[in-house]
Short mmCIF file of C-alpha atoms in Angstrom, two decimals:
data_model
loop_
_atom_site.label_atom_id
_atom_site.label_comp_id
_atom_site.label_asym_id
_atom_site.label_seq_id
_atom_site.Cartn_x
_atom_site.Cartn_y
_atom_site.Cartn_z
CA UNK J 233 12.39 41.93 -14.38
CA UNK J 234 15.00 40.73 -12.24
CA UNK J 235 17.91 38.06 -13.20
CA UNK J 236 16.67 35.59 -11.11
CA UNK J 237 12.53 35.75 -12.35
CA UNK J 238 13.94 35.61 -16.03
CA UNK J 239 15.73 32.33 -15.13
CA UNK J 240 12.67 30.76 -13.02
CA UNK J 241 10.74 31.97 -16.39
CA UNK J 242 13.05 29.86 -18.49
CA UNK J 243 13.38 26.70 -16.35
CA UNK J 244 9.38 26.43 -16.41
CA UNK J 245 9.18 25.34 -19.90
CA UNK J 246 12.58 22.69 -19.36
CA UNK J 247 11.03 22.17 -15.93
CA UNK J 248 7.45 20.74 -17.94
CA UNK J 249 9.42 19.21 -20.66
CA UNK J 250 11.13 16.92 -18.73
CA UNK J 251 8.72 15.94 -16.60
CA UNK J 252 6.43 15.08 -18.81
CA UNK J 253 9.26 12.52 -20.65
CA UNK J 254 9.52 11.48 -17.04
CA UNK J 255 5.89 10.06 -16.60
CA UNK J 256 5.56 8.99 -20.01
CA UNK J 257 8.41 6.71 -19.93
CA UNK J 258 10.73 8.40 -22.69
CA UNK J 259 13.41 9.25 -19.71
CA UNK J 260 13.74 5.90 -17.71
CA UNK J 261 14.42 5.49 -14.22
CA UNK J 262 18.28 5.93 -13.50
CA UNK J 263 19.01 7.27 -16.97
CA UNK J 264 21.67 10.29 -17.02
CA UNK J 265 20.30 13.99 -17.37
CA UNK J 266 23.10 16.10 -18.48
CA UNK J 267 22.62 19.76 -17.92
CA UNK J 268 25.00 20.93 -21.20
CA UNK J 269 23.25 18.61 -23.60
CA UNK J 270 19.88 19.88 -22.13
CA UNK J 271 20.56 23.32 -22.49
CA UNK J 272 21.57 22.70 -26.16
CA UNK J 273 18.39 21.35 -27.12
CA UNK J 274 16.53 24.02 -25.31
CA UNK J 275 19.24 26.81 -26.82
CA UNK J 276 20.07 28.28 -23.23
CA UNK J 277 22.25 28.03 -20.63
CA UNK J 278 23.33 25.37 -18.29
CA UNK J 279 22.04 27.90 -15.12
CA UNK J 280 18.05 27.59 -16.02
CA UNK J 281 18.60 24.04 -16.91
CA UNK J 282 19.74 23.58 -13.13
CA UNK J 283 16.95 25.21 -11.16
CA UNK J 284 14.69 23.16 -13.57
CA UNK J 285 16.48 19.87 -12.12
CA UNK J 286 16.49 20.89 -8.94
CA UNK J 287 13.10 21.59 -8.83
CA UNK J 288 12.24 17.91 -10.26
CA UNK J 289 14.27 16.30 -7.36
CA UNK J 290 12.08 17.97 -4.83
CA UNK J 291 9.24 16.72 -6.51
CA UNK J 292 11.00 13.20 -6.16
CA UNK J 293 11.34 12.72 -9.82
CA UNK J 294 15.27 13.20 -10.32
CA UNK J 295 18.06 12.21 -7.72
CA UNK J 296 21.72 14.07 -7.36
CA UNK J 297 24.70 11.98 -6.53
CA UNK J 298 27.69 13.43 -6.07
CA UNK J 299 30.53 13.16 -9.04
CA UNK J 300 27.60 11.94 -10.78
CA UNK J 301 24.86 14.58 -11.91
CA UNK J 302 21.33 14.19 -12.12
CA UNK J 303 19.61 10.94 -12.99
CA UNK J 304 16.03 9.81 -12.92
CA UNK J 305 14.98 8.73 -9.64
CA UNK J 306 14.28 4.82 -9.20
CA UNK J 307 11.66 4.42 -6.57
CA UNK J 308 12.28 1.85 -4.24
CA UNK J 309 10.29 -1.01 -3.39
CA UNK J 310 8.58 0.55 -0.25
CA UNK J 311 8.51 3.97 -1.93
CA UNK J 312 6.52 2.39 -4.38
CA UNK J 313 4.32 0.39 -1.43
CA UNK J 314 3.74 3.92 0.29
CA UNK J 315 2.15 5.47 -2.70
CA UNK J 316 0.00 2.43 -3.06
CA UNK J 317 -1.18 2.92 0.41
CA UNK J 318 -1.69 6.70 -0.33
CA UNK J 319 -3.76 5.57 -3.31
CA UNK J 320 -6.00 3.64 -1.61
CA UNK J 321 -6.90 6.41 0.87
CA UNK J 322 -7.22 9.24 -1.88
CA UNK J 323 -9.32 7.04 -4.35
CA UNK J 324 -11.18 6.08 -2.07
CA UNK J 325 -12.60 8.80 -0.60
CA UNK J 326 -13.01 10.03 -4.31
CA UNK J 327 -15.43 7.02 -5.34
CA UNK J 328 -17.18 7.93 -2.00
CA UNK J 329 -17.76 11.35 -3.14
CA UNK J 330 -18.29 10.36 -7.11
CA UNK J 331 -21.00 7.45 -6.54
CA UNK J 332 -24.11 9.47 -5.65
CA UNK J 333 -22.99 12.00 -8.41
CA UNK J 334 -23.17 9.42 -11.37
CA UNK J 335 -25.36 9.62 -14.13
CA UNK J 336 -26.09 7.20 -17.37
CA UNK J 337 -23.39 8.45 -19.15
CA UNK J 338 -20.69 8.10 -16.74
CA UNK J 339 -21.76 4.00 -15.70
CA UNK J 340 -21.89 3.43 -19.68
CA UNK J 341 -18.25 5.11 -20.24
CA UNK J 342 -16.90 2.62 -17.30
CA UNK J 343 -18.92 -0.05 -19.01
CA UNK J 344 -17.21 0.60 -22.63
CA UNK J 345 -13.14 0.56 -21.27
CA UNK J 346 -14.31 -3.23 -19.20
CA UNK J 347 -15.18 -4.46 -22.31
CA UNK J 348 -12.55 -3.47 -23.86
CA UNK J 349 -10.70 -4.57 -21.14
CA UNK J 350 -11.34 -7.71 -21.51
CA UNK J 351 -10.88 -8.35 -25.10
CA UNK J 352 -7.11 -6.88 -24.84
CA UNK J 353 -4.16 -9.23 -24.54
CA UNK J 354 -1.49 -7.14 -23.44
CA UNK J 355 -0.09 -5.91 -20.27
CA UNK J 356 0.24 -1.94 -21.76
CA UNK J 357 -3.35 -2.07 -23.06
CA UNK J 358 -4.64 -3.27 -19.54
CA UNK J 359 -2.35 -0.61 -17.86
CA UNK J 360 -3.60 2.30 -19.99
CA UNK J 361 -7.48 0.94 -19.75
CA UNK J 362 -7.31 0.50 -15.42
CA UNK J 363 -5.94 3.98 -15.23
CA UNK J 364 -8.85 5.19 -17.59
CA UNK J 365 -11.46 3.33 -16.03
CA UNK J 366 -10.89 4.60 -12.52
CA UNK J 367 -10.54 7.88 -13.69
CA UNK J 368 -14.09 7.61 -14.93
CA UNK J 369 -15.10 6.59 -11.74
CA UNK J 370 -13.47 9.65 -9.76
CA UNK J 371 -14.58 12.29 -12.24
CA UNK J 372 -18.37 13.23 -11.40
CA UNK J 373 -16.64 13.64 -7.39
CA UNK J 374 -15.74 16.86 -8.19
CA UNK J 375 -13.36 17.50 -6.21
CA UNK J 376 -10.60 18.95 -8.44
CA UNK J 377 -8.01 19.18 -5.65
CA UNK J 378 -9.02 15.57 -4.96
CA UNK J 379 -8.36 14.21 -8.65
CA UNK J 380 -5.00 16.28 -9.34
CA UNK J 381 -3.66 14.58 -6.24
CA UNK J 382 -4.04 11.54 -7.57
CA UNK J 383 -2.86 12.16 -10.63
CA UNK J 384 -0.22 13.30 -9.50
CA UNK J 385 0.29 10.26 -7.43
CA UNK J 386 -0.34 8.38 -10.91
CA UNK J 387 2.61 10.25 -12.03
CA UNK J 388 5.02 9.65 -9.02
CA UNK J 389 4.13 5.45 -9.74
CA UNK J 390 5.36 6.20 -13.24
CA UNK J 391 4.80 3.93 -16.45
CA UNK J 392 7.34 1.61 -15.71
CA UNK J 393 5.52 0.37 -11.82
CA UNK J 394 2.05 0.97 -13.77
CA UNK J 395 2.66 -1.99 -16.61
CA UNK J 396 4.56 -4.06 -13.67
CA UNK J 397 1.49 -4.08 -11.43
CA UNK J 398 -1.03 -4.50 -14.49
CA UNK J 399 1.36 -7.63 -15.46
CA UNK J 400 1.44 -9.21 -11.91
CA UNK J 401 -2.09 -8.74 -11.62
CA UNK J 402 -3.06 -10.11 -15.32
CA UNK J 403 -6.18 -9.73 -16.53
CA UNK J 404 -8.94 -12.13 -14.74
CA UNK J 405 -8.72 -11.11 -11.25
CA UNK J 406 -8.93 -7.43 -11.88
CA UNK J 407 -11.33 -7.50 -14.74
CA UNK J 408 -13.96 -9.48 -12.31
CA UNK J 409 -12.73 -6.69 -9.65
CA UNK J 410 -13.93 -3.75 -12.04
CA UNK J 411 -17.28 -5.11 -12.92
CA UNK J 412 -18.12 -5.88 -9.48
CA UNK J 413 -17.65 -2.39 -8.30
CA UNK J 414 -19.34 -1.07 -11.38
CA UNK J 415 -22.14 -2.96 -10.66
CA UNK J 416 -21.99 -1.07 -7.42
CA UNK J 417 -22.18 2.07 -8.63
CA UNK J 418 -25.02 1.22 -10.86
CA UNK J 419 -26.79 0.67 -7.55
CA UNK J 420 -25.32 3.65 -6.34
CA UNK J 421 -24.34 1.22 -3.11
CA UNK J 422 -21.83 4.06 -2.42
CA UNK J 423 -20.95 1.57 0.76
CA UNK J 424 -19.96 -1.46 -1.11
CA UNK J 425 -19.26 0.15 -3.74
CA UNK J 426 -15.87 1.61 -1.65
CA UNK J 427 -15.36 -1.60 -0.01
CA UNK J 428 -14.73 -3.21 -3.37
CA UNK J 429 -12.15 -1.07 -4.63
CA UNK J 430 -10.23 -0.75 -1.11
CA UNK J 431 -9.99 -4.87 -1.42
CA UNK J 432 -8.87 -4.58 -5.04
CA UNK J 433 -6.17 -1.76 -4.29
CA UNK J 434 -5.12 -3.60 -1.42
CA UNK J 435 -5.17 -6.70 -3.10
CA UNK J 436 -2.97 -5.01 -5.62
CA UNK J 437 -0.43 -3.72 -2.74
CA UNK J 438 -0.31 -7.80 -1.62
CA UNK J 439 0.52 -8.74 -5.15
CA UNK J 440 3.25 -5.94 -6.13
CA UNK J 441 4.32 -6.23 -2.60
CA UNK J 442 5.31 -10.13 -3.35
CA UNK J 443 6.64 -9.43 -7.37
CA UNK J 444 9.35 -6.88 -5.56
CA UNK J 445 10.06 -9.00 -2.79
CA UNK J 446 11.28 -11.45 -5.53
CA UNK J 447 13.05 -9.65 -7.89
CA UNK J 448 15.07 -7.89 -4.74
CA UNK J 449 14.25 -4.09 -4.95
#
């Protein structure tokens, strides 16, 4: 095995590590990633630790300035608008796909996280319950290619843009949102079903579109 496979071999593992810490929120955007104090708590060198980093700024999760290192990338505010506009294109065609292919089980798990929805009070319960709820939705599509892209978009958002969106949409408006297009699928109305949830993404885009128009991003 050459030099170079061994060290693609040992950036996979810091390569996962970090971003997973990424999307989970434990690294926040525009904290420092040192390559020597990496490679310590991995116990290797400062070369695998690198490629690893390099790697994540293709995938747009870490940024290099120069005299500065690595960081975690910040997206902007019309990064963040792009994705959102991505997301309603991809999810879309994945509730198109999903609605005739729903059965009991699948309407009654959507059915348990909007009640629970609605008897949560804060902004990270209501983030982690939309994400799981539309994920029910998109499962019986299956399309696997279809879902990991938008996970992965998921993942690009990050935690941070997730719990800002869920707070600047609250709780009403998007709670009513989800049971209407439940009740769609019940009636697998795979039409109006769609039509919902491009209003509420898009509705969504309006709102986050205004909160970072504010705050000056």
């Amino acid at each position: 095995m050459g030099v170079a496979k061994e060290e693609q071999l040992t950036a996979d593992p810091v390569y996962e590590s970090l971003k997973a810490a990424i999307i989970a929120g434990d690294l926040a955007p525009g904290e420092p990633l040192r390559q020597d104090e990496i490679a310590r708590q991995h116990g290797i060198s400062k070369i695998p630790v690198r490629e690893a980093l390099l790697r994540l700024e293709v995938d747009g999760f870490v940024l290099f300035r120069k005299n500065k290192g690595a960081t975690v990338r910040e997206l902007s505010a019309q990064e963040v608008l792009n994705l959102l506009d991505i997301r309603e294109a991809l999810e879309c065609k994945a509730l198109e796909l999903a609605v005739p292919l729903m059965i009991d089980s699948d309407l009654a798990a959507a059915r348990e996280v909007i009640d629970e929805y609605g008897r949560e009070k804060t902004v990270e319960a209501w983030s982690r319950l939309n994400v799981r709820f539309h994920q029910i939705l998109y499962e019986p599509c299956g399309n696997a290619p279809l879902l990991q892209m938008i996970d992965d978009l998921r993942a690009r958002i990050g935690p941070v843009m997730r719990l800002m969106v869920s707070e600047t949409s609250g709780l009403e408006r998007p709670h009513a949102e989800h049971q209407a297009i439940l009740q769609a699928c019940v009636a697998h109305d795979v039409v109006k079903a769609v039509s919902l949830l491009r209003q509420h993404i898009q509705t969504t885009r309006k709102e986050t579109a205004a909160k970072l128009m504010r705050r000056g991003n």
